[in-house]
Every structure is written in C-alpha cells, then in structure tokens.
mmCIF file of C-alpha atoms in Angstrom:
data_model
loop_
_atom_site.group_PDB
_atom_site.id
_atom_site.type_symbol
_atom_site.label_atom_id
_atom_site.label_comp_id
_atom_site.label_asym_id
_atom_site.label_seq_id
_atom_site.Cartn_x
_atom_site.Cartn_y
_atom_site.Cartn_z
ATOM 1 C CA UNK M 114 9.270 -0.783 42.646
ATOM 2 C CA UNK M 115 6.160 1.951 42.821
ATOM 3 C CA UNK M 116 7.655 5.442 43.022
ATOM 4 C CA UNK M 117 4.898 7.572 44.504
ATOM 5 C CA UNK M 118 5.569 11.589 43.460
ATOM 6 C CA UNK M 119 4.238 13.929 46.577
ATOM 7 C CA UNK M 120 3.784 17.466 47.513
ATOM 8 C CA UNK M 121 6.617 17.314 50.590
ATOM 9 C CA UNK M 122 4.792 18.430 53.771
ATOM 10 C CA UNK M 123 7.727 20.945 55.986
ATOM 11 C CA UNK M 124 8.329 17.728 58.210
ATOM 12 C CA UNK M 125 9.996 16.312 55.099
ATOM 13 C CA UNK M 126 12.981 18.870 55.129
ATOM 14 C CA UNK M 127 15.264 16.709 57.235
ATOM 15 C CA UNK M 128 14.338 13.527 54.798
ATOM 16 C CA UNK M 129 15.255 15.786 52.146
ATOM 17 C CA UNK M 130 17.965 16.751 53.273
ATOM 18 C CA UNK M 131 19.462 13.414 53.630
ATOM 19 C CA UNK M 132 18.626 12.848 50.277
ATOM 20 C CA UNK M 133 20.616 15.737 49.052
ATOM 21 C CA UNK M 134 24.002 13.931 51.001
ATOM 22 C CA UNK M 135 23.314 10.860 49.792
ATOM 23 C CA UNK M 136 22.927 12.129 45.956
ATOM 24 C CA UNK M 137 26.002 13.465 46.292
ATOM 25 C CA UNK M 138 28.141 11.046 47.812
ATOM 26 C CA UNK M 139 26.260 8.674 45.020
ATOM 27 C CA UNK M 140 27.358 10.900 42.456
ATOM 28 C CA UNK M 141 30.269 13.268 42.885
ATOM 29 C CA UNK M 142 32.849 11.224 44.082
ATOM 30 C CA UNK M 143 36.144 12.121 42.346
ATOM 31 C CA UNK M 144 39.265 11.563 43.852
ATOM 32 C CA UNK M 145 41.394 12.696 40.877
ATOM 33 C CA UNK M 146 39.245 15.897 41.447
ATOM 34 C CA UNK M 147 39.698 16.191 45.244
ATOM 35 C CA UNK M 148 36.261 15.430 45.707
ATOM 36 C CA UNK M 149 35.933 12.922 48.333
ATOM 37 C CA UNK M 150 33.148 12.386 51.379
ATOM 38 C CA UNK M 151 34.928 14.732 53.503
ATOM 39 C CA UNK M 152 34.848 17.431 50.486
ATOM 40 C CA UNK M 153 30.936 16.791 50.120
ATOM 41 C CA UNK M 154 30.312 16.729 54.084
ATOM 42 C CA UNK M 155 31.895 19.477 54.162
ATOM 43 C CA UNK M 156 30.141 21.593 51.357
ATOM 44 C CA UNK M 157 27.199 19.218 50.953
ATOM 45 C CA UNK M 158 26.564 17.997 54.758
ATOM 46 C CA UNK M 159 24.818 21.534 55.841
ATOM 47 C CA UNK M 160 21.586 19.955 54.241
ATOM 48 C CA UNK M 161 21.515 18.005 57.547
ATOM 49 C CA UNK M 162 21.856 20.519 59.985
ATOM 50 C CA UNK M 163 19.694 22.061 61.729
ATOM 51 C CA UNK M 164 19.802 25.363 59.696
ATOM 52 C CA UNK M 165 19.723 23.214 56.283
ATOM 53 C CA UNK M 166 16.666 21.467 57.618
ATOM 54 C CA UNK M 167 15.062 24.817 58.422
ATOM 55 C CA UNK M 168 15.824 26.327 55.062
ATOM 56 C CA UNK M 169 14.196 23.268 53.654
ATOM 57 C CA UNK M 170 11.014 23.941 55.554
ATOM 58 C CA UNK M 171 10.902 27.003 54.448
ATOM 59 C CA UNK M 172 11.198 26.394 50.977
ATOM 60 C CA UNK M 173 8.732 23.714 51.059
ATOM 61 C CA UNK M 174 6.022 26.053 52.717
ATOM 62 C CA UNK M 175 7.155 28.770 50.197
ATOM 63 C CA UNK M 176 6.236 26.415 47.589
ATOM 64 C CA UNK M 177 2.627 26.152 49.192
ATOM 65 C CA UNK M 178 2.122 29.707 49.667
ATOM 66 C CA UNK M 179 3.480 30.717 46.696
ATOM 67 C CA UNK M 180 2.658 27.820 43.947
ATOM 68 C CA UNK M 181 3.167 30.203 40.638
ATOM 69 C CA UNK M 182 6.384 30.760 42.385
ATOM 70 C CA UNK M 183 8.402 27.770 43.930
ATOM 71 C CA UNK M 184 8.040 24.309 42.899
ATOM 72 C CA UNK M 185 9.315 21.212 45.037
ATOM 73 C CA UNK M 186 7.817 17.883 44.829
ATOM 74 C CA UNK M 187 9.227 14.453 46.032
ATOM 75 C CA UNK M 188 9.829 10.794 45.259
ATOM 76 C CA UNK M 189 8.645 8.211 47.921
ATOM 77 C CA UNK M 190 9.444 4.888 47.758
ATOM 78 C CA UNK M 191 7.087 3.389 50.721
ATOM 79 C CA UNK M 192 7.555 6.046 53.285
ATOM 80 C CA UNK M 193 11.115 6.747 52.468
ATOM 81 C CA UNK M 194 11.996 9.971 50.468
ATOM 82 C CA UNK M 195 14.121 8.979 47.421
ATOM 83 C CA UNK M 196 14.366 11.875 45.177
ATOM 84 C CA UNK M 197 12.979 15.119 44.592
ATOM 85 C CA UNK M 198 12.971 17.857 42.287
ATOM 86 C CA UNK M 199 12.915 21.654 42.895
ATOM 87 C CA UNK M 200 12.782 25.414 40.942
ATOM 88 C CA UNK M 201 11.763 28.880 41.266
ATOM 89 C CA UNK M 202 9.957 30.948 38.582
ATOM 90 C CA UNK M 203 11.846 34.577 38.135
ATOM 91 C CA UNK M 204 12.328 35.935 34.866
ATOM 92 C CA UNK M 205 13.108 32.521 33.515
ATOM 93 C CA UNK M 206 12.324 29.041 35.467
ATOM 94 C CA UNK M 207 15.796 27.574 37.319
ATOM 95 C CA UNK M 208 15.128 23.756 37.331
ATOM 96 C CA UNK M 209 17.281 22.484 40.713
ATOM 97 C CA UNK M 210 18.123 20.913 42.403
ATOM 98 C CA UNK M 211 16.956 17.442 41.468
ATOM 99 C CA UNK M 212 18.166 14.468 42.811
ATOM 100 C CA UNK M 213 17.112 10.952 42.997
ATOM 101 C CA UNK M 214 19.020 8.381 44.874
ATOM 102 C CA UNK M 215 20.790 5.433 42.629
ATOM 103 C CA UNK M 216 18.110 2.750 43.808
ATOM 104 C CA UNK M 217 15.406 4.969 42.197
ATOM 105 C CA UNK M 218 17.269 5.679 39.241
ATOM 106 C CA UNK M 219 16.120 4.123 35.924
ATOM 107 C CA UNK M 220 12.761 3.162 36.988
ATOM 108 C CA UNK M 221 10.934 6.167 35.641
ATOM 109 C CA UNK M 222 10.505 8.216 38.523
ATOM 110 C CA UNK M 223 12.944 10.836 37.358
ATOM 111 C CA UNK M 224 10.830 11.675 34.079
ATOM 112 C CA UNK M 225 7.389 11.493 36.100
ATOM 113 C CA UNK M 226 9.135 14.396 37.775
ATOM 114 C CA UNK M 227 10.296 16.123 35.132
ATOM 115 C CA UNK M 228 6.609 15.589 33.708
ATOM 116 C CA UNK M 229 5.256 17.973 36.716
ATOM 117 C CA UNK M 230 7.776 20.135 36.323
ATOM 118 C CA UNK M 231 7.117 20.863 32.675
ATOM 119 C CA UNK M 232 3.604 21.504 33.364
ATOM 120 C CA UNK M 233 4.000 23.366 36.172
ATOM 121 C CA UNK M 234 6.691 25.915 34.054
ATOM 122 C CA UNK M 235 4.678 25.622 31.539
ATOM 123 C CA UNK M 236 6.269 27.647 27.944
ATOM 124 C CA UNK M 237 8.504 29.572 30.159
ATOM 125 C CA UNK M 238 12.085 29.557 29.032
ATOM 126 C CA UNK M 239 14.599 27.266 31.695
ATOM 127 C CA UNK M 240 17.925 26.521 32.526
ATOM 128 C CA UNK M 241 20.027 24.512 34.878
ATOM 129 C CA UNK M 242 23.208 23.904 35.931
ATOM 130 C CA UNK M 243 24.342 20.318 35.726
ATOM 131 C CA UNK M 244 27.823 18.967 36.282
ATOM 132 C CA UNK M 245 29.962 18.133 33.432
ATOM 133 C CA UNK M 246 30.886 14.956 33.965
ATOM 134 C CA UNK M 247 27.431 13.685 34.647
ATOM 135 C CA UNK M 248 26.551 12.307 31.346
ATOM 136 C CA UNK M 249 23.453 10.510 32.674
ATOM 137 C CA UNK M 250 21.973 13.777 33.392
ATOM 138 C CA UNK M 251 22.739 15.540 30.600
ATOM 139 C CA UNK M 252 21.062 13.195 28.289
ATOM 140 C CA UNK M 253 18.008 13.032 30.708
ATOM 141 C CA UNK M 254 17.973 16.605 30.498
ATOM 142 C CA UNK M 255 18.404 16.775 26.556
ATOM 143 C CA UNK M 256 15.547 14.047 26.373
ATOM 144 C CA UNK M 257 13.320 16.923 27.368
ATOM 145 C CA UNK M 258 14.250 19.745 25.269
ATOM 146 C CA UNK M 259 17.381 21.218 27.318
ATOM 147 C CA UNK M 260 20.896 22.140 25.596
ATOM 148 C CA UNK M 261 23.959 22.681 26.511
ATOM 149 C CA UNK M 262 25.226 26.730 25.939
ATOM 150 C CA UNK M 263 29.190 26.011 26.653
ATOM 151 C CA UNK M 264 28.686 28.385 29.546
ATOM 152 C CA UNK M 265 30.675 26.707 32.573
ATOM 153 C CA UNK M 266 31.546 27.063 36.503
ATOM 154 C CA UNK M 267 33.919 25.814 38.932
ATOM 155 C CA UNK M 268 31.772 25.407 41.697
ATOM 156 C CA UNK M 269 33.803 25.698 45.085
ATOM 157 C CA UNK M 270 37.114 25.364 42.861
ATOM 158 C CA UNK M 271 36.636 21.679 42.129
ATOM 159 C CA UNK M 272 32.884 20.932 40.639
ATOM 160 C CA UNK M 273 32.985 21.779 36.961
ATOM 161 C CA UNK M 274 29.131 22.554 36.093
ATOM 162 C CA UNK M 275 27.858 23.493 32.465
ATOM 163 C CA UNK M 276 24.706 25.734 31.902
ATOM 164 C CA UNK M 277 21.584 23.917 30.069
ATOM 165 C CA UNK M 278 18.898 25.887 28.636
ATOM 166 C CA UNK M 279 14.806 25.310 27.367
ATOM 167 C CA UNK M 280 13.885 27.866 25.003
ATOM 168 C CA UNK M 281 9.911 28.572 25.587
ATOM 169 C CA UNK M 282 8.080 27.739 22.397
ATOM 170 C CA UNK M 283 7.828 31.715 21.879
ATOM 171 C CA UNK M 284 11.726 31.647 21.196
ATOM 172 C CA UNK M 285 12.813 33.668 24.538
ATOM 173 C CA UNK M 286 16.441 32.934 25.172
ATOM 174 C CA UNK M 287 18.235 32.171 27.945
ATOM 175 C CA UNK M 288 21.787 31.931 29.338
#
C-alpha cells in the first residue's frame, strides 16, 4: 500500500485524534499492568473531544506559523490518516508523539517520517520518551541514532516510559 506523508491542514485534528486512540488501544494494552480500553479512554480518549480536537488545530496551525518551531506531519493512506509524527524545537528537539496505526506499520512509512523529521531538526540534539515495553520502537528509534539513558517514568502510575536521546554531531548532550 502507498503511504502518502502530508503537511495536516487544522481540519485534520479530529482524524488525528482518532489516530492517537487507536495507537494506543493497538499498543498499550496490558492487563497485568491495569491498562485496559477503559484505562486508555480514560487518559487517552480526550484526543477525541472537542477540546483535544481544538488543541490539535492549534498545534497544527502553530506548526505553519511557526515552522523553525513545531513540526507535525501525517501519514495518509487514501484519504484516511494513519500515522503521524510530531516535535517542538526548544533548547533541544522533543520527537512525539508519533504514532502509526498497525496496518501501516512495517511498510516504510514510519522511517519516511522519521526522514523529515531528521531534516527538519537538523544537528540539533533530541530525545523522546518511549515506553519500555515497546521493543519495536525502541529499535526503530536506535536505527536512527537514538539511545537509551536509563532515565525512566511512571506515566499516570501504570505506563513505564524510558528517556532516548540523539546527540547532535557537535556532541551537545541531552537527558
């Protein structure tokens, strides 16, 4: 399948949004954990309310006014949003959140992303936070220059995240 990546236009926040539930019912299901679709509605399901959807739009048009700043682009498969990948530039580049949904997975679309990410950062030094337990993403992640630096987080009590890092070429360090 032909993965197109896109600048999203503001009337993709609620698209977006529903890609952000979806990526996480895909992915953080853990009942051992208490994580179950209740726990992600419930922590997770604001990206499809009305406020979520707003505070989409407005990152989206931040990203246009302000493209040294903000970064979002998306995956479309056809006309349906599938994935997208987002950061901010402050005195490092935070890569997040990316997401692309499990029928888009492994097809390329995720390191076309990363591609315009990396260009668009340029030698700036990054991190991320990933969760622990996702092993597929670490080693995407590690693929393009990120480690792990053993710093962790509980997110909400139950979401155990690890920090990654991308030294610039310069040497700057990150945590």
């Amino acid at each position: 399948m032909v993965h197109q990546i896109d600048v999203p236009r503001p009337d993709d926040a609620a698209a977006i949004g529903q890609v952000q539930l979806r990526a996480w019912l895909q992915t953080y299901l853990n009942e051992g954990a208490g994580i179950d679709a209740a726990w992600i509605h419930e922590h997770r399901g604001s990206a499809v309310t009305v406020e979520g959807i707003a505070q989409w739009q407005e990152f989206i048009e931040e990203a246009v006014r302000q493209p040294d700043l903000s970064f979002c682009r998306v995956v479309r498969s056809g006309a349906e949003i599938v994935g997208f990948l987002c950061g901010r530039r402050d005195e490092v580049v935070t890569l997040g959140p990316m997401y692309l949904l499990d029928s888009a997975q492994g097809q390329g679309a995720g390191g076309r992303l990363m591609g315009e990410f990396l260009a668009w950062a340029q030698d700036a030094p990054m991190r991320l936070w990933v969760t622990d337990d996702n092993e597929r993403a670490i080693r995407f992640y590690e693929r393009y220059g990120f480690r792990t630096t053993g710093k962790r987080e509980l997110w909400r009590g139950k979401l155990p995240n690890v920090r990654m890092v991308r030294e610039s070429e310069l040497g700057d360090k990150t945590t």
